[in-house]
Amino acid sequence: MAGRGVRIRALKAAFPLTVPIALGFLFLGCSYGMLMGTKGFSFVWPMCMSAFIFAGSMEFVTVNLLLSAFNPLAAFLLALMVNARHLFYGLSMLGRFRGLGWKRPLLIFGMCDETFAVNSSVHVPEGVDRGWLYLWVTLLNQSYWVTGATLGGILGANLPFDTSGLEFVLTAMFLVIFLEQWMGSDTGRRGRISALIGVGVSIACLALFGSDGFMIPAMAAMIVLFVLLRPWLDDLATGAAADGADGIDDTDGNGAEGKERVR
């Protein structure tokens, strides 16, 4: 009973942290399942793929891979490039996952962007087991995605209207991410330069390799460029933070001077 109490307390602490993620995952997962259904796949496909692949962007890409010529090497390289960021997520979570025993493989497998964001920043409440809290966050997030994908697969195979253009949902998702990178106040000039690098490299590779073969070279070139330019981009971020601090100090100073003049 004590063990059950530990799990329940961790679940109660984890669930509120995942509610905002549930709203996004259910919608995106459903759109992915609907896309699979409109392409002629049974709902079993998105249900199993979301459970065993659990990499949202790659699952959308896999729809076209399944419908195109068999090329396992290209699929492997594309999956590696799309999800290479997880390598860095994993390194940063080694300390938090230390000593968690059998939970570690599940935590490693289920770590997506949103789960990483929660588990890397959450303050574990007093009396709540750290390992179970991380595990519940991971399992809840994956269950939202699997549920959405399964429902979408069921609906997509039985929609009574034309679904042409539904595949644009992935493009729309990446467009929103690009706009957040471009317009986000927390990224500043560094974010806009990173966005321009991504666009420029993609256009160059599209011109060189064509629409069927530009993806992998573009992803590889972007990774290399970002690694090489990281010191400069970090300097931009540091400089922007310093400028912001100076602006705050100047404002305070002007405010203080104004108060002195009023006196």
mmCIF file of C-alpha atoms in Angstrom:
data_model
loop_
_atom_site.group_PDB
_atom_site.id
_atom_site.type_symbol
_atom_site.label_atom_id
_atom_site.label_comp_id
_atom_site.label_asym_id
_atom_site.label_seq_id
_atom_site.Cartn_x
_atom_site.Cartn_y
_atom_site.Cartn_z
ATOM 1 C CA MET A 1 0.000 0.000 0.000
ATOM 2 C CA ALA A 2 2.904 2.319 0.729
ATOM 3 C CA GLY A 3 4.190 1.823 -2.798
ATOM 4 C CA ARG A 4 0.737 2.593 -4.205
ATOM 5 C CA GLY A 5 0.592 5.784 -2.160
ATOM 6 C CA VAL A 6 3.939 6.900 -3.580
ATOM 7 C CA ARG A 7 2.690 6.370 -7.131
ATOM 8 C CA ILE A 8 -0.602 8.196 -6.493
ATOM 9 C CA ARG A 9 1.139 11.226 -4.960
ATOM 10 C CA ALA A 10 3.501 11.412 -7.923
ATOM 11 C CA LEU A 11 0.587 11.129 -10.364
ATOM 12 C CA LYS A 12 -1.282 13.955 -8.630
ATOM 13 C CA ALA A 13 1.814 16.139 -8.870
ATOM 14 C CA ALA A 14 2.539 15.233 -12.514
ATOM 15 C CA PHE A 15 -0.921 15.533 -14.042
ATOM 16 C CA PRO A 16 -1.370 19.329 -13.713
ATOM 17 C CA LEU A 17 2.060 19.822 -15.313
ATOM 18 C CA THR A 18 0.964 17.925 -18.428
ATOM 19 C CA VAL A 19 -2.499 19.410 -19.012
ATOM 20 C CA PRO A 20 -1.265 22.162 -21.398
ATOM 21 C CA ILE A 21 0.725 19.531 -23.294
ATOM 22 C CA ALA A 22 -2.371 17.331 -23.540
ATOM 23 C CA LEU A 23 -4.250 20.028 -25.449
ATOM 24 C CA GLY A 24 -1.529 20.307 -28.070
ATOM 25 C CA PHE A 25 -0.739 16.603 -28.301
ATOM 26 C CA LEU A 26 -4.363 15.520 -28.696
ATOM 27 C CA PHE A 27 -4.863 17.978 -31.558
ATOM 28 C CA LEU A 28 -1.574 17.304 -33.360
ATOM 29 C CA GLY A 29 -1.802 13.568 -32.769
ATOM 30 C CA CYS A 30 -5.329 13.555 -34.157
ATOM 31 C CA SER A 31 -4.213 15.435 -37.265
ATOM 32 C CA TYR A 32 -1.420 12.888 -37.742
ATOM 33 C CA GLY A 33 -3.834 9.979 -37.375
ATOM 34 C CA MET A 34 -6.279 11.601 -39.796
ATOM 35 C CA LEU A 35 -3.479 12.048 -42.324
ATOM 36 C CA MET A 36 -2.634 8.353 -42.043
ATOM 37 C CA GLY A 37 -6.290 7.428 -42.411
ATOM 38 C CA THR A 38 -6.759 9.539 -45.532
ATOM 39 C CA LYS A 39 -3.726 7.823 -47.077
ATOM 40 C CA GLY A 40 -5.415 4.445 -46.720
ATOM 41 C CA PHE A 41 -3.787 3.169 -43.514
ATOM 42 C CA SER A 42 -5.780 1.480 -40.782
ATOM 43 C CA PHE A 43 -5.948 3.224 -37.397
ATOM 44 C CA VAL A 44 -3.667 0.448 -36.118
ATOM 45 C CA TRP A 45 -0.763 2.048 -37.992
ATOM 46 C CA PRO A 46 -0.835 5.470 -36.291
ATOM 47 C CA MET A 47 -1.659 3.821 -32.970
ATOM 48 C CA CYS A 48 1.395 1.539 -33.111
ATOM 49 C CA MET A 49 3.689 4.120 -34.694
ATOM 50 C CA SER A 50 2.852 6.721 -32.060
ATOM 51 C CA ALA A 51 3.497 4.161 -29.330
ATOM 52 C CA PHE A 52 6.762 2.719 -30.647
ATOM 53 C CA ILE A 53 8.268 5.615 -32.605
ATOM 54 C CA PHE A 54 6.929 8.508 -30.488
ATOM 55 C CA ALA A 55 8.688 11.238 -32.439
ATOM 56 C CA GLY A 56 5.998 13.576 -33.713
ATOM 57 C CA SER A 57 7.863 15.250 -36.559
ATOM 58 C CA MET A 58 9.318 11.959 -37.747
ATOM 59 C CA GLU A 59 5.921 10.283 -37.653
ATOM 60 C CA PHE A 60 4.535 12.872 -40.049
ATOM 61 C CA VAL A 61 7.546 12.399 -42.312
ATOM 62 C CA THR A 62 7.136 8.615 -42.127
ATOM 63 C CA VAL A 63 3.777 8.885 -43.894
ATOM 64 C CA ASN A 64 5.556 9.871 -47.104
ATOM 65 C CA LEU A 65 8.366 7.373 -46.486
ATOM 66 C CA LEU A 66 5.842 4.540 -46.351
ATOM 67 C CA LEU A 67 4.314 5.650 -49.639
ATOM 68 C CA SER A 68 7.599 6.191 -51.489
ATOM 69 C CA ALA A 69 10.276 3.812 -52.786
ATOM 70 C CA PHE A 70 11.937 1.607 -50.162
ATOM 71 C CA ASN A 71 15.145 3.330 -49.002
ATOM 72 C CA PRO A 72 16.099 2.305 -45.443
ATOM 73 C CA LEU A 73 19.396 4.225 -45.439
ATOM 74 C CA ALA A 74 17.695 7.504 -46.346
ATOM 75 C CA ALA A 75 14.999 6.859 -43.735
ATOM 76 C CA PHE A 76 17.631 6.172 -41.073
ATOM 77 C CA LEU A 77 19.646 9.306 -41.893
ATOM 78 C CA LEU A 78 16.526 11.453 -42.015
ATOM 79 C CA ALA A 79 15.350 10.162 -38.633
ATOM 80 C CA LEU A 80 18.815 10.784 -37.187
ATOM 81 C CA MET A 81 18.908 14.363 -38.470
ATOM 82 C CA VAL A 82 15.362 15.233 -37.434
ATOM 83 C CA ASN A 83 15.831 13.878 -33.909
ATOM 84 C CA ALA A 84 19.525 14.629 -33.340
ATOM 85 C CA ARG A 85 18.583 17.231 -30.716
ATOM 86 C CA HIS A 86 17.585 14.371 -28.403
ATOM 87 C CA LEU A 87 21.268 13.473 -28.065
ATOM 88 C CA PHE A 88 21.842 16.745 -26.252
ATOM 89 C CA TYR A 89 18.650 16.388 -24.219
ATOM 90 C CA GLY A 90 19.839 12.994 -23.046
ATOM 91 C CA LEU A 91 23.248 14.259 -21.953
ATOM 92 C CA SER A 92 21.699 17.018 -19.886
ATOM 93 C CA MET A 93 19.350 14.545 -18.129
ATOM 94 C CA LEU A 94 21.965 11.970 -17.116
ATOM 95 C CA GLY A 95 22.220 13.388 -13.617
ATOM 96 C CA ARG A 96 18.464 13.525 -13.058
ATOM 97 C CA PHE A 97 17.974 9.946 -14.260
ATOM 98 C CA ARG A 98 20.821 8.532 -12.151
ATOM 99 C CA GLY A 99 19.749 5.893 -9.652
ATOM 100 C CA LEU A 100 16.227 5.421 -11.052
ATOM 101 C CA GLY A 101 16.711 1.740 -11.901
ATOM 102 C CA TRP A 102 14.149 0.148 -14.219
ATOM 103 C CA LYS A 103 12.505 3.519 -14.875
ATOM 104 C CA ARG A 104 15.501 4.836 -16.821
ATOM 105 C CA PRO A 105 14.851 2.956 -20.108
ATOM 106 C CA LEU A 106 11.237 4.179 -20.145
ATOM 107 C CA LEU A 107 12.308 7.756 -19.374
ATOM 108 C CA ILE A 108 14.934 7.676 -22.113
ATOM 109 C CA PHE A 109 12.554 6.228 -24.708
ATOM 110 C CA GLY A 110 9.695 8.601 -23.895
ATOM 111 C CA MET A 111 11.681 11.841 -23.698
ATOM 112 C CA CYS A 112 10.264 14.254 -26.269
ATOM 113 C CA ASP A 113 10.686 18.040 -26.362
ATOM 114 C CA GLU A 114 7.750 18.754 -24.053
ATOM 115 C CA THR A 115 8.621 16.012 -21.564
ATOM 116 C CA PHE A 116 12.203 17.251 -21.439
ATOM 117 C CA ALA A 117 10.985 20.797 -20.788
ATOM 118 C CA VAL A 118 8.900 19.659 -17.807
ATOM 119 C CA ASN A 119 11.273 17.116 -16.280
ATOM 120 C CA SER A 120 14.351 19.310 -16.637
ATOM 121 C CA SER A 121 12.778 22.274 -14.843
ATOM 122 C CA VAL A 122 10.230 20.816 -12.437
ATOM 123 C CA HIS A 123 10.708 21.338 -8.720
ATOM 124 C CA VAL A 124 9.916 18.000 -7.093
ATOM 125 C CA PRO A 125 7.454 18.672 -4.247
ATOM 126 C CA GLU A 126 8.300 17.472 -0.789
ATOM 127 C CA GLY A 127 7.101 13.929 -0.180
ATOM 128 C CA VAL A 128 6.892 13.095 -3.918
ATOM 129 C CA ASP A 129 9.185 10.457 -5.365
ATOM 130 C CA ARG A 130 11.421 11.973 -8.052
ATOM 131 C CA GLY A 131 11.531 8.892 -10.283
ATOM 132 C CA TRP A 132 7.781 8.357 -10.262
ATOM 133 C CA LEU A 133 7.134 12.035 -10.982
ATOM 134 C CA TYR A 134 9.400 11.922 -14.043
ATOM 135 C CA LEU A 135 7.842 8.649 -15.159
ATOM 136 C CA TRP A 136 4.264 9.887 -14.845
ATOM 137 C CA VAL A 137 5.060 13.026 -16.833
ATOM 138 C CA THR A 138 6.597 10.838 -19.531
ATOM 139 C CA LEU A 139 3.770 8.287 -19.636
ATOM 140 C CA LEU A 140 1.001 10.881 -19.552
ATOM 141 C CA ASN A 141 2.501 12.868 -22.427
ATOM 142 C CA GLN A 142 2.921 9.758 -24.547
ATOM 143 C CA SER A 143 -0.616 8.598 -23.754
ATOM 144 C CA TYR A 144 -1.992 11.921 -25.022
ATOM 145 C CA TRP A 145 -0.153 11.507 -28.303
ATOM 146 C CA VAL A 146 -1.162 7.860 -28.763
ATOM 147 C CA THR A 147 -4.793 8.669 -27.946
ATOM 148 C CA GLY A 148 -4.911 11.557 -30.394
ATOM 149 C CA ALA A 149 -3.237 9.549 -33.164
ATOM 150 C CA THR A 150 -5.592 6.597 -32.658
ATOM 151 C CA LEU A 151 -8.718 8.764 -32.688
ATOM 152 C CA GLY A 152 -7.440 10.583 -35.752
ATOM 153 C CA GLY A 153 -6.796 7.285 -37.516
ATOM 154 C CA ILE A 154 -10.346 6.125 -36.830
ATOM 155 C CA LEU A 155 -11.841 9.425 -37.985
ATOM 156 C CA GLY A 156 -9.536 9.825 -40.975
ATOM 157 C CA ALA A 157 -10.585 6.535 -42.521
ATOM 158 C CA ASN A 158 -14.273 7.499 -42.330
ATOM 159 C CA LEU A 159 -14.384 11.190 -43.187
ATOM 160 C CA PRO A 160 -17.235 11.939 -45.621
ATOM 161 C CA PHE A 161 -15.557 15.006 -47.174
ATOM 162 C CA ASP A 162 -12.497 15.703 -49.298
ATOM 163 C CA THR A 163 -9.317 15.878 -47.199
ATOM 164 C CA SER A 164 -6.954 17.123 -49.906
ATOM 165 C CA GLY A 165 -4.311 19.345 -48.379
ATOM 166 C CA LEU A 166 -4.486 17.852 -44.893
ATOM 167 C CA GLU A 167 -0.799 16.957 -45.165
ATOM 168 C CA PHE A 168 -0.085 20.696 -44.973
ATOM 169 C CA VAL A 169 -0.572 20.436 -41.197
ATOM 170 C CA LEU A 170 3.098 19.459 -40.786
ATOM 171 C CA THR A 171 4.229 22.404 -42.887
ATOM 172 C CA ALA A 172 1.961 24.668 -40.853
ATOM 173 C CA MET A 173 3.442 23.355 -37.593
ATOM 174 C CA PHE A 174 6.995 24.052 -38.743
ATOM 175 C CA LEU A 175 5.923 27.478 -40.018
ATOM 176 C CA VAL A 176 4.593 28.359 -36.575
ATOM 177 C CA ILE A 177 7.861 27.186 -34.988
ATOM 178 C CA PHE A 178 9.784 29.340 -37.483
ATOM 179 C CA LEU A 179 7.667 32.407 -36.691
ATOM 180 C CA GLU A 180 8.168 31.847 -32.953
ATOM 181 C CA GLN A 181 11.912 31.698 -33.564
ATOM 182 C CA TRP A 182 11.777 34.859 -35.672
ATOM 183 C CA MET A 183 9.454 36.947 -33.515
ATOM 184 C CA GLY A 184 10.179 35.613 -30.037
ATOM 185 C CA SER A 185 11.460 38.293 -27.697
ATOM 186 C CA ASP A 186 13.601 35.783 -25.825
ATOM 187 C CA THR A 187 15.615 34.794 -28.935
ATOM 188 C CA GLY A 188 16.237 38.257 -30.389
ATOM 189 C CA ARG A 189 18.815 38.745 -33.119
ATOM 190 C CA ARG A 190 20.315 35.302 -32.535
ATOM 191 C CA GLY A 191 16.952 33.659 -33.252
ATOM 192 C CA ARG A 192 16.470 35.598 -36.472
ATOM 193 C CA ILE A 193 19.981 34.769 -37.700
ATOM 194 C CA SER A 194 19.437 31.079 -36.898
ATOM 195 C CA ALA A 195 16.148 31.167 -38.796
ATOM 196 C CA LEU A 196 17.804 32.812 -41.805
ATOM 197 C CA ILE A 197 20.565 30.197 -41.791
ATOM 198 C CA GLY A 198 17.951 27.442 -41.886
ATOM 199 C CA VAL A 199 16.052 29.057 -44.756
ATOM 200 C CA GLY A 200 19.213 29.858 -46.731
ATOM 201 C CA VAL A 201 20.660 26.361 -46.389
ATOM 202 C CA SER A 202 17.340 24.757 -47.353
ATOM 203 C CA ILE A 203 17.018 26.902 -50.484
ATOM 204 C CA ALA A 204 20.626 26.202 -51.497
ATOM 205 C CA CYS A 205 20.242 22.443 -51.039
ATOM 206 C CA LEU A 206 16.907 22.488 -52.858
ATOM 207 C CA ALA A 207 18.605 24.135 -55.840
ATOM 208 C CA LEU A 208 21.539 21.704 -55.739
ATOM 209 C CA PHE A 209 19.843 18.388 -55.001
ATOM 210 C CA GLY A 210 16.235 18.879 -56.077
ATOM 211 C CA SER A 211 13.020 18.377 -54.123
ATOM 212 C CA ASP A 212 13.533 14.618 -53.703
ATOM 213 C CA GLY A 213 17.028 14.733 -52.207
ATOM 214 C CA PHE A 214 17.572 18.033 -50.451
ATOM 215 C CA MET A 215 16.313 17.166 -46.948
ATOM 216 C CA ILE A 216 19.241 15.145 -45.582
ATOM 217 C CA PRO A 217 21.999 17.428 -46.996
ATOM 218 C CA ALA A 218 20.131 20.473 -45.669
ATOM 219 C CA MET A 219 19.792 19.016 -42.157
ATOM 220 C CA ALA A 220 23.439 17.936 -42.117
ATOM 221 C CA ALA A 221 24.640 21.348 -43.335
ATOM 222 C CA MET A 222 22.530 23.153 -40.726
ATOM 223 C CA ILE A 223 23.912 21.028 -37.896
ATOM 224 C CA VAL A 224 27.494 21.703 -39.038
ATOM 225 C CA LEU A 225 26.889 25.436 -39.409
ATOM 226 C CA PHE A 226 25.185 25.779 -36.041
ATOM 227 C CA VAL A 227 28.035 23.916 -34.333
ATOM 228 C CA LEU A 228 30.631 26.120 -36.022
ATOM 229 C CA LEU A 229 28.723 29.354 -35.404
ATOM 230 C CA ARG A 230 27.625 28.568 -31.870
ATOM 231 C CA PRO A 231 30.313 30.738 -30.155
ATOM 232 C CA TRP A 232 29.276 33.738 -32.257
ATOM 233 C CA LEU A 233 25.556 33.116 -31.681
ATOM 234 C CA ASP A 234 26.170 32.752 -27.947
ATOM 235 C CA ASP A 235 28.068 36.066 -27.976
ATOM 236 C CA LEU A 236 25.056 37.700 -29.638
ATOM 237 C CA ALA A 237 22.777 36.367 -26.915
ATOM 238 C CA THR A 238 25.143 37.559 -24.177
ATOM 239 C CA GLY A 239 25.392 40.986 -25.775
ATOM 240 C CA ALA A 240 21.614 41.288 -26.109
ATOM 241 C CA ALA A 241 21.174 40.357 -22.452
ATOM 242 C CA ALA A 242 23.761 42.948 -21.428
ATOM 243 C CA ASP A 243 22.062 45.621 -23.559
ATOM 244 C CA GLY A 244 18.754 44.789 -21.934
ATOM 245 C CA ALA A 245 20.291 45.105 -18.485
ATOM 246 C CA ASP A 246 21.852 48.447 -19.427
ATOM 247 C CA GLY A 247 18.491 49.677 -20.654
ATOM 248 C CA ILE A 248 16.889 48.751 -17.368
ATOM 249 C CA ASP A 249 19.650 50.493 -15.436
ATOM 250 C CA ASP A 250 19.329 53.632 -17.577
ATOM 251 C CA THR A 251 15.600 53.680 -17.086
ATOM 252 C CA ASP A 252 16.008 53.336 -13.355
ATOM 253 C CA GLY A 253 18.626 56.028 -13.359
ATOM 254 C CA ASN A 254 16.453 58.400 -15.341
ATOM 255 C CA GLY A 255 13.589 57.662 -13.036
ATOM 256 C CA ALA A 256 15.759 58.391 -10.019
ATOM 257 C CA GLU A 257 16.952 61.656 -11.586
ATOM 258 C CA GLY A 258 13.371 62.641 -12.310
ATOM 259 C CA LYS A 259 12.465 62.004 -8.711
ATOM 260 C CA GLU A 260 15.389 64.169 -7.605
ATOM 261 C CA ARG A 261 14.220 66.990 -9.850
ATOM 262 C CA VAL A 262 10.691 66.709 -8.453
ATOM 263 C CA ARG A 263 12.111 67.049 -4.954
#
